[in-house]
Phi, psi and omega in degrees: 000329182296319181293330177292317178300318179295323177296319179299312182300316181294320180293319178297315180299317179295319180296315180296316181297319180295315179292321178295320178296317179300317179294320183290328177290322182283324185224070190295336187268354189231003188286318192296322185269348189248352188268141171213168184199182180206150177227132174235137175240122178245119182250125178243194184290324186245337185219163169237138178245135170248139181231105184251132181231138174229138181228134180233111178272128177246085186076202183269350188250324190249136178224140173246126185232132177237143179219135175231125175243120182233132177256141179239120181270125183296316188289312184270338184079005182278151175240148183231099185267149171224132181226156172213155174228126178248136168243116186239154178232122182286118180274308181187131172051045177090352178269131183216156172272147186225135165249120185239144172233127179255147182231118178239135183304128178085002181233158178289151176304144184246099178281142185217154176236147179183198180231151175226161181214137178224136178216135179225134176221116182056241184265005183247131177226152180222134178226140176214151177213140176229130182225156175233135180290151182250004174232147175074198180294129184298139172212151179250137177231130180233142177232134175227133183225125178243129185226131181228124183232073182291146180287132177259309176205196184293340184253330189233147166242151172283164178222122174228115187222133176232133177227132180233131175239134178217138180238130183233144167242193183295343182261357179124210185289129170273305179199162178209152177223129173247130180238124180238137179226133176226126182182212183230153176237131173224111183062235180270004183250147173217148184204158180161213182249136180231150177223135175240135175237122181247132179239128181232132177276113180244101179056043176089355178246136181272122176255134183251145174225136186241145176221128178229134180188188177262149180231153174223130180225156175208153178258148180218000000 
């Protein structure tokens, strides 16, 4: 188990360093004061998932966002990373245009164009993004995330979060992922129980994979 933990730490450090370097090269004068991020680790029976996010605000209109999700298999020791980088421009009231590039191990980068929307009121927030690839066979990908963090007392807030990702082509669903989190928030830390459901279309049949475990996250 120790070697898996060390692999997670090293991969997270490399992901953060790579995204920070990309941001600093593109926007060298504004990265240090504008960057923030978050890390979540979800451990299940067979795998551990790390979800690293970095966000760089360039004024009030432009944002650069990077995300890396990597799975670590206990039995084989293999890791499976997925990364994306979004450059967005705020059009009005939380609505923005997005240029996204996705990176999957063993595949060419996938550039995409789309729109995103964010709205927050008190303890409730909603985020959504929809993109279409600009190379190869057309496909649409949409993400919707609802997050509710009601105050419990002076130290803790509750956490209820649902995130859904779905990718479609002309024949229907390619794949989908639902992520649910229930727990507590204290300061920059959050922890609780998480569940992921993955659906993949394999030759016209939908195959499901389930993951249930505990999660720990923090903002930095």
